[in-house]
Amino acid sequence: MAILQTNEMMFTAFEPKLQNRFLMEIEGIPAYLIKKIDRPSISFGEVVLDHINVKRKIKGKANWDNISCDLYDPVTPSGAQAVMEWVRLSHESVTGRDGYSDFYKKDLHIHTLGPVGDVVEEWILKGAYCQSAGFGDMDWTSDAPVNISMTIVMDYAILNY
């Protein structure tokens, strides 16, 4: 039986990462409009190998899950216009023309900030594009700001540090 060392039993002070300390960079969309973003998550498929009367399981293909993103929609610069510029790179509503993936796929960056504004974590979302965009609700009974919601799809993510 292992014996715990004193330094393993005692509390060690640490600085937690806070949810409100982040910046996200999407080319063409000002970072201050991005109100909320999911951090990347990954799941793996399962491959079952049958052998007589037992099953052996191994890891299958990796799948990076979609990310939800909420943005403010100010009067100027228009958040809706910025999002639609990205959407138009993949599909133009007026003509029905679709774009090449080189045009609409981007590398996005999520920076987690420390208490003094230093970058303590960086995610790079490779080959990301806007799968869906919702431009919010209008309501005469509410004084809440208009939100834009996006679903972002990516090929894979890299955690640099």
XYZ file of N, CA and C in Angstrom:
483
model
N 0.836 -1.180 0.000
C 0.000 0.000 0.000
C 0.880 1.242 0.000
N 0.556 2.201 -0.875
C 1.348 3.414 -0.984
C 1.066 4.355 0.178
N 2.084 5.064 0.598
C 1.952 6.049 1.664
C 1.961 7.435 1.031
N 0.953 8.241 1.378
C 0.873 9.595 0.841
C 1.928 10.487 1.482
N 2.535 11.323 0.662
C 3.473 12.322 1.165
C 2.679 13.492 1.748
N 3.282 14.244 2.638
C 2.622 15.376 3.281
C 2.128 16.390 2.252
N 2.936 16.661 1.227
C 2.538 17.664 0.234
C 1.371 17.180 -0.634
N 1.082 15.878 -0.666
C -0.060 15.342 -1.411
C -1.355 15.423 -0.607
N -1.241 15.540 0.715
C -2.414 15.584 1.581
C -2.903 17.005 1.841
N -2.018 17.970 1.772
C -2.354 19.339 2.138
C -2.880 20.093 0.920
N -3.701 21.098 1.181
C -4.244 21.933 0.114
C -3.137 22.762 -0.523
N -3.143 22.830 -1.822
C -2.202 23.667 -2.559
C -3.001 24.761 -3.260
N -2.603 25.999 -3.062
C -3.317 27.126 -3.676
C -3.167 27.074 -5.196
N -4.224 27.427 -5.906
C -4.187 27.481 -7.364
C -5.117 28.579 -7.840
N -4.884 29.034 -9.044
C -5.720 30.065 -9.661
C -6.601 29.385 -10.698
N -7.921 29.355 -10.499
C -8.792 28.698 -11.483
C -8.980 29.570 -12.722
N -9.215 28.915 -13.853
C -9.609 29.639 -15.056
C -11.072 30.025 -14.880
N -11.401 31.268 -15.202
C -12.772 31.738 -15.044
C -13.462 31.828 -16.403
N -14.767 31.523 -16.406
C -15.534 31.480 -17.648
C -15.601 32.820 -18.357
N -15.539 33.913 -17.612
C -15.700 35.234 -18.236
C -14.388 35.835 -18.733
N -13.295 35.122 -18.609
C -11.998 35.624 -19.067
C -11.600 34.908 -20.353
N -12.093 35.393 -21.468
C -11.745 34.775 -22.750
C -11.884 35.787 -23.876
N -11.218 35.498 -24.949
C -11.377 36.212 -26.210
C -11.441 35.171 -27.309
N -12.292 35.401 -28.289
C -12.349 34.508 -29.433
C -12.100 35.323 -30.681
N -11.268 34.790 -31.547
C -10.932 35.473 -32.787
C -11.562 34.740 -33.965
N -12.476 35.418 -34.639
C -13.055 34.943 -35.891
C -12.815 36.053 -36.903
N -12.085 35.750 -37.958
C -11.785 36.758 -38.965
C -13.072 37.390 -39.485
N -13.161 38.715 -39.419
C -14.319 39.441 -39.912
C -15.373 39.743 -38.853
N -15.248 39.157 -37.655
C -16.209 39.409 -36.573
C -15.437 39.983 -35.391
N -15.760 41.210 -34.953
C -15.038 41.802 -33.814
C -15.151 40.930 -32.561
N -14.022 40.750 -31.878
C -13.963 39.863 -30.715
C -14.921 40.296 -29.604
N -15.156 41.595 -29.445
C -16.009 42.062 -28.351
C -17.488 41.739 -28.576
N -17.878 41.303 -29.764
C -19.264 40.900 -30.011
C -19.546 39.489 -29.505
N -18.506 38.686 -29.307
C -18.688 37.283 -28.915
C -18.939 37.216 -27.416
N -20.168 36.836 -27.080
C -20.649 36.851 -25.698
C -20.413 35.522 -24.999
N -20.565 34.423 -25.722
C -20.474 33.096 -25.115
C -20.010 32.106 -26.173
N -19.150 31.174 -25.752
C -18.647 30.151 -26.668
C -18.425 28.853 -25.894
N -18.749 27.745 -26.516
C -18.428 26.442 -25.924
C -16.954 26.145 -26.145
N -16.335 25.484 -25.193
C -14.987 24.980 -25.413
C -15.103 23.688 -26.208
N -14.064 23.325 -26.945
C -14.135 22.111 -27.766
C -14.369 20.854 -26.930
N -15.042 19.891 -27.540
C -15.216 18.576 -26.916
C -15.082 17.519 -28.004
N -14.576 16.371 -27.611
C -14.290 15.293 -28.555
C -14.938 14.004 -28.063
N -15.374 13.192 -28.996
C -15.894 11.863 -28.663
C -15.332 10.884 -29.682
N -15.312 9.620 -29.305
C -14.733 8.596 -30.162
C -15.770 7.526 -30.476
N -15.712 7.048 -31.690
C -16.545 5.920 -32.072
C -16.019 4.650 -31.424
N -16.744 3.578 -31.636
C -16.377 2.299 -31.038
C -16.353 1.238 -32.126
N -15.294 0.457 -32.145
C -15.180 -0.662 -33.079
C -15.251 -1.936 -32.248
N -16.190 -2.804 -32.609
C -16.362 -4.064 -31.885
C -15.764 -5.186 -32.727
N -14.852 -5.929 -32.119
C -14.234 -7.072 -32.771
C -14.822 -8.342 -32.152
N -15.580 -9.085 -32.934
C -16.184 -10.322 -32.435
C -15.184 -11.467 -32.550
N -15.111 -12.268 -31.491
C -14.250 -13.447 -31.499
C -14.926 -14.542 -30.666
N -15.389 -15.556 -31.318
C -16.125 -16.670 -30.731
C -17.296 -16.131 -29.914
N -17.230 -16.193 -28.582
C -18.356 -15.713 -27.783
C -18.008 -14.497 -26.924
N -17.009 -13.748 -27.329
C -16.648 -12.529 -26.614
C -16.531 -11.372 -27.606
N -16.582 -10.192 -27.080
C -16.410 -8.989 -27.883
C -15.242 -8.199 -27.310
N -14.427 -7.706 -28.211
C -13.333 -6.835 -27.826
C -13.614 -5.475 -28.446
N -13.432 -4.426 -27.678
C -13.744 -3.084 -28.160
C -12.463 -2.261 -28.256
N -12.364 -1.520 -29.365
C -11.257 -0.589 -29.519
C -11.820 0.760 -29.956
N -10.986 1.763 -29.829
C -11.399 3.122 -30.174
C -11.585 3.237 -31.678
N -12.672 3.917 -32.045
C -12.949 4.190 -33.452
C -12.504 5.593 -33.828
N -13.140 6.159 -34.820
C -12.781 7.486 -35.318
C -13.131 8.580 -34.309
N -12.307 9.624 -34.312
C -12.545 10.783 -33.453
C -13.571 11.697 -34.106
N -14.408 12.315 -33.293
C -15.398 13.274 -33.776
C -15.367 14.505 -32.869
N -15.016 15.648 -33.446
C -15.061 16.896 -32.692
C -16.478 17.432 -32.767
N -17.071 17.656 -31.602
C -18.465 18.084 -31.515
C -18.628 19.535 -31.968
N -19.836 19.864 -32.415
C -20.158 21.222 -32.825
C -20.078 22.170 -31.633
N -19.828 23.422 -31.924
C -19.688 24.444 -30.891
C -20.802 25.469 -31.053
N -21.414 25.853 -29.941
C -22.414 26.917 -29.944
C -21.745 28.230 -29.567
N -22.178 29.297 -30.223
C -21.590 30.613 -30.008
C -22.716 31.636 -29.978
N -22.725 32.522 -28.989
C -23.702 33.615 -28.895
C -22.970 34.939 -29.052
N -23.573 35.841 -29.829
C -22.987 37.146 -30.091
C -23.988 38.248 -29.787
N -23.462 39.409 -29.431
C -24.290 40.605 -29.365
C -24.523 41.100 -30.790
N -25.620 41.833 -31.005
C -25.895 42.419 -32.311
C -26.092 43.923 -32.144
N -24.994 44.696 -32.114
C -25.130 46.137 -31.937
C -25.586 46.827 -33.228
N -25.965 48.078 -33.083
C -26.371 48.882 -34.230
C -25.186 49.033 -35.187
N -24.022 49.408 -34.629
C -22.831 49.503 -35.457
C -21.602 49.113 -34.652
N -20.735 48.271 -35.100
C -20.865 47.535 -36.348
C -21.900 46.423 -36.192
N -22.638 46.164 -37.218
C -23.719 45.178 -37.162
C -23.162 43.763 -37.027
N -23.538 43.099 -35.940
C -23.145 41.704 -35.757
C -23.795 40.809 -36.797
N -25.061 41.103 -37.125
C -25.775 40.313 -38.136
C -25.063 40.401 -39.480
N -24.620 41.598 -39.835
C -23.921 41.777 -41.114
C -22.606 41.009 -41.118
N -21.859 41.037 -40.006
C -20.581 40.327 -39.916
C -20.780 38.819 -40.057
N -21.800 38.279 -39.384
C -22.083 36.841 -39.488
C -22.520 36.486 -40.905
N -23.378 37.314 -41.503
C -23.847 37.037 -42.864
C -22.712 37.095 -43.893
N -21.714 37.914 -43.658
C -20.564 37.931 -44.570
C -19.860 36.582 -44.579
N -19.750 35.949 -43.399
C -19.145 34.616 -43.304
C -20.059 33.586 -43.971
N -21.367 33.678 -43.708
C -22.326 32.743 -44.301
C -22.295 32.846 -45.830
N -22.200 34.056 -46.355
C -22.203 34.258 -47.811
C -20.995 33.629 -48.497
N -19.930 33.378 -47.751
C -18.782 32.694 -48.336
C -19.101 31.237 -48.656
N -20.074 30.659 -47.934
C -20.451 29.266 -48.192
C -21.726 29.149 -49.012
N -22.618 30.153 -48.913
C -23.867 30.107 -49.676
C -24.399 31.519 -49.885
N -24.637 31.858 -51.125
C -25.204 33.157 -51.470
C -26.697 32.979 -51.725
N -27.530 33.583 -50.860
C -28.989 33.405 -50.934
C -29.581 33.920 -52.239
N -29.086 35.025 -52.735
C -29.679 35.655 -53.912
C -29.497 34.796 -55.156
N -28.286 34.266 -55.347
C -28.000 33.485 -56.560
C -28.120 31.985 -56.351
N -28.071 31.535 -55.093
C -28.090 30.095 -54.799
C -26.727 29.436 -54.978
N -25.706 30.228 -55.246
C -24.366 29.704 -55.481
C -23.692 29.334 -54.163
N -23.045 28.170 -54.138
C -22.253 27.750 -52.980
C -20.786 28.045 -53.234
N -20.028 28.230 -52.150
C -18.615 28.550 -52.267
C -17.726 27.346 -52.019
N -16.477 27.455 -52.455
C -15.474 26.424 -52.180
C -15.108 26.452 -50.701
N -14.740 25.294 -50.162
C -14.395 25.220 -48.747
C -13.192 26.099 -48.400
N -12.292 26.334 -49.359
C -11.160 27.241 -49.100
C -11.623 28.642 -48.755
N -12.809 29.036 -49.230
C -13.330 30.376 -48.973
C -13.974 30.485 -47.591
N -14.787 29.485 -47.210
C -15.583 29.633 -45.995
C -15.004 28.946 -44.765
N -14.060 28.028 -44.914
C -13.452 27.382 -43.746
C -12.338 28.264 -43.203
N -12.341 28.458 -41.882
C -11.374 29.337 -41.227
C -10.760 28.623 -40.028
N -9.635 29.122 -39.588
C -9.040 28.685 -38.328
C -9.417 29.717 -37.272
N -10.113 29.276 -36.231
C -10.565 30.164 -35.159
C -9.692 29.958 -33.926
N -9.578 30.997 -33.111
C -8.755 30.937 -31.902
C -9.608 31.303 -30.692
N -9.492 30.503 -29.636
C -10.109 30.817 -28.347
C -8.969 30.986 -27.346
N -8.866 32.180 -26.758
C -7.840 32.459 -25.765
C -8.486 32.600 -24.392
N -8.027 31.793 -23.453
C -8.430 31.939 -22.060
C -7.425 32.867 -21.395
N -7.937 33.855 -20.668
C -7.075 34.873 -20.064
C -6.891 34.634 -18.576
N -5.723 35.009 -18.082
C -5.443 34.986 -16.658
C -5.962 36.255 -16.009
N -5.775 36.407 -14.698
C -6.332 37.557 -13.981
C -5.753 38.903 -14.409
N -4.573 38.926 -15.028
C -3.979 40.192 -15.452
C -4.065 40.379 -16.966
N -4.848 39.533 -17.649
C -5.038 39.662 -19.089
C -4.060 38.871 -19.926
N -3.231 38.043 -19.287
C -2.291 37.214 -20.031
C -3.013 35.987 -20.591
N -2.565 35.494 -21.739
C -3.171 34.313 -22.355
C -2.597 33.075 -21.679
N -3.475 32.297 -21.012
C -3.029 31.102 -20.288
C -3.432 29.817 -20.993
N -4.283 29.929 -22.019
C -4.705 28.743 -22.770
C -5.097 29.191 -24.173
N -4.733 28.390 -25.170
C -5.106 28.711 -26.550
C -5.610 27.455 -27.247
N -6.828 27.540 -27.749
C -7.409 26.514 -28.613
C -7.411 27.052 -30.037
N -7.061 26.218 -30.986
C -7.181 26.555 -32.399
C -8.169 25.572 -33.017
N -9.251 26.096 -33.573
C -10.260 25.281 -34.233
C -9.943 25.277 -35.721
N -9.519 24.147 -36.240
C -9.060 24.055 -37.626
C -10.230 23.718 -38.547
N -10.269 24.380 -39.692
C -11.294 24.104 -40.700
C -12.705 24.354 -40.210
N -12.911 25.457 -39.488
C -14.226 25.755 -38.909
C -15.084 26.540 -39.900
N -16.387 26.284 -39.839
C -17.334 27.070 -40.639
C -18.650 27.177 -39.897
N -19.457 28.146 -40.313
C -20.757 28.387 -39.689
C -21.770 27.412 -40.287
N -22.248 26.473 -39.477
C -23.247 25.505 -39.937
C -24.647 26.106 -39.890
N -24.914 26.895 -38.852
C -26.227 27.540 -38.753
C -26.078 28.858 -38.007
N -26.960 29.790 -38.344
C -26.968 31.095 -37.693
C -28.412 31.500 -37.432
N -28.691 31.908 -36.197
C -30.003 32.426 -35.817
C -29.841 33.875 -35.401
N -30.657 34.751 -35.935
C -30.462 36.177 -35.739
C -31.341 36.773 -34.649
N -31.815 35.949 -33.726
C -32.497 36.430 -32.533
C -33.965 36.751 -32.738
N -34.585 37.195 -31.661
C -36.013 37.521 -31.638
C -36.195 39.005 -31.395
N -37.297 39.514 -31.860
C -37.710 40.880 -31.554
C -38.982 40.767 -30.701
N -39.112 41.629 -29.673
C -40.224 41.499 -28.735
C -40.509 42.865 -28.115
N -41.696 43.397 -28.339
C -42.055 44.703 -27.798
C -42.152 44.711 -26.274
N -42.273 43.554 -25.654
C -42.402 43.507 -24.193
C -41.056 43.363 -23.492
N -39.972 43.325 -24.231
C -38.660 43.079 -23.633
C -37.702 44.231 -23.939
N -36.770 44.463 -23.009
C -35.717 45.430 -23.276
C -34.348 44.749 -23.308
N -34.335 43.439 -23.536
C -33.084 42.677 -23.617
C -32.400 42.920 -24.960
N -31.067 42.866 -24.976
C -30.362 43.041 -26.249
C -30.621 41.864 -27.191
N -30.552 42.143 -28.488
C -30.731 41.092 -29.493
C -29.469 40.249 -29.537
N -29.663 38.940 -29.567
C -28.563 37.990 -29.634
C -28.540 37.303 -30.984
N -27.363 36.935 -31.421
C -27.175 36.081 -32.592
C -26.605 34.767 -32.069
N -27.132 33.657 -32.547
C -26.587 32.360 -32.154
C -26.051 31.660 -33.399
N -24.899 31.043 -33.248
C -24.278 30.303 -34.344
C -23.900 28.916 -33.860
N -23.943 27.969 -34.786
C -23.366 26.652 -34.564
C -22.159 26.554 -35.479
N -21.022 26.275 -34.878
C -19.767 26.203 -35.617
C -19.320 24.751 -35.680
N -18.986 24.308 -36.881
C -18.485 22.954 -37.125
C -17.003 23.071 -37.435
N -16.207 22.089 -37.017
C -14.769 22.132 -37.283
C -14.251 20.752 -37.654
N -13.104 20.723 -38.298
C -12.462 19.450 -38.610
C -11.821 18.864 -37.364
N -11.061 19.680 -36.645
C -10.426 19.233 -35.399
C -9.952 20.450 -34.614
N -9.541 20.225 -33.379
C -9.058 21.312 -32.517
C -7.691 20.961 -31.974
N -6.919 22.002 -31.729
C -5.579 21.846 -31.141
C -5.537 22.680 -29.862
N -5.114 22.077 -28.766
C -4.865 22.811 -27.530
C -3.367 23.078 -27.467
N -2.970 24.341 -27.701
C -1.546 24.681 -27.712
C -0.953 24.695 -26.307
N -1.627 25.352 -25.381
C -1.154 25.422 -23.985
C -2.296 25.799 -23.103
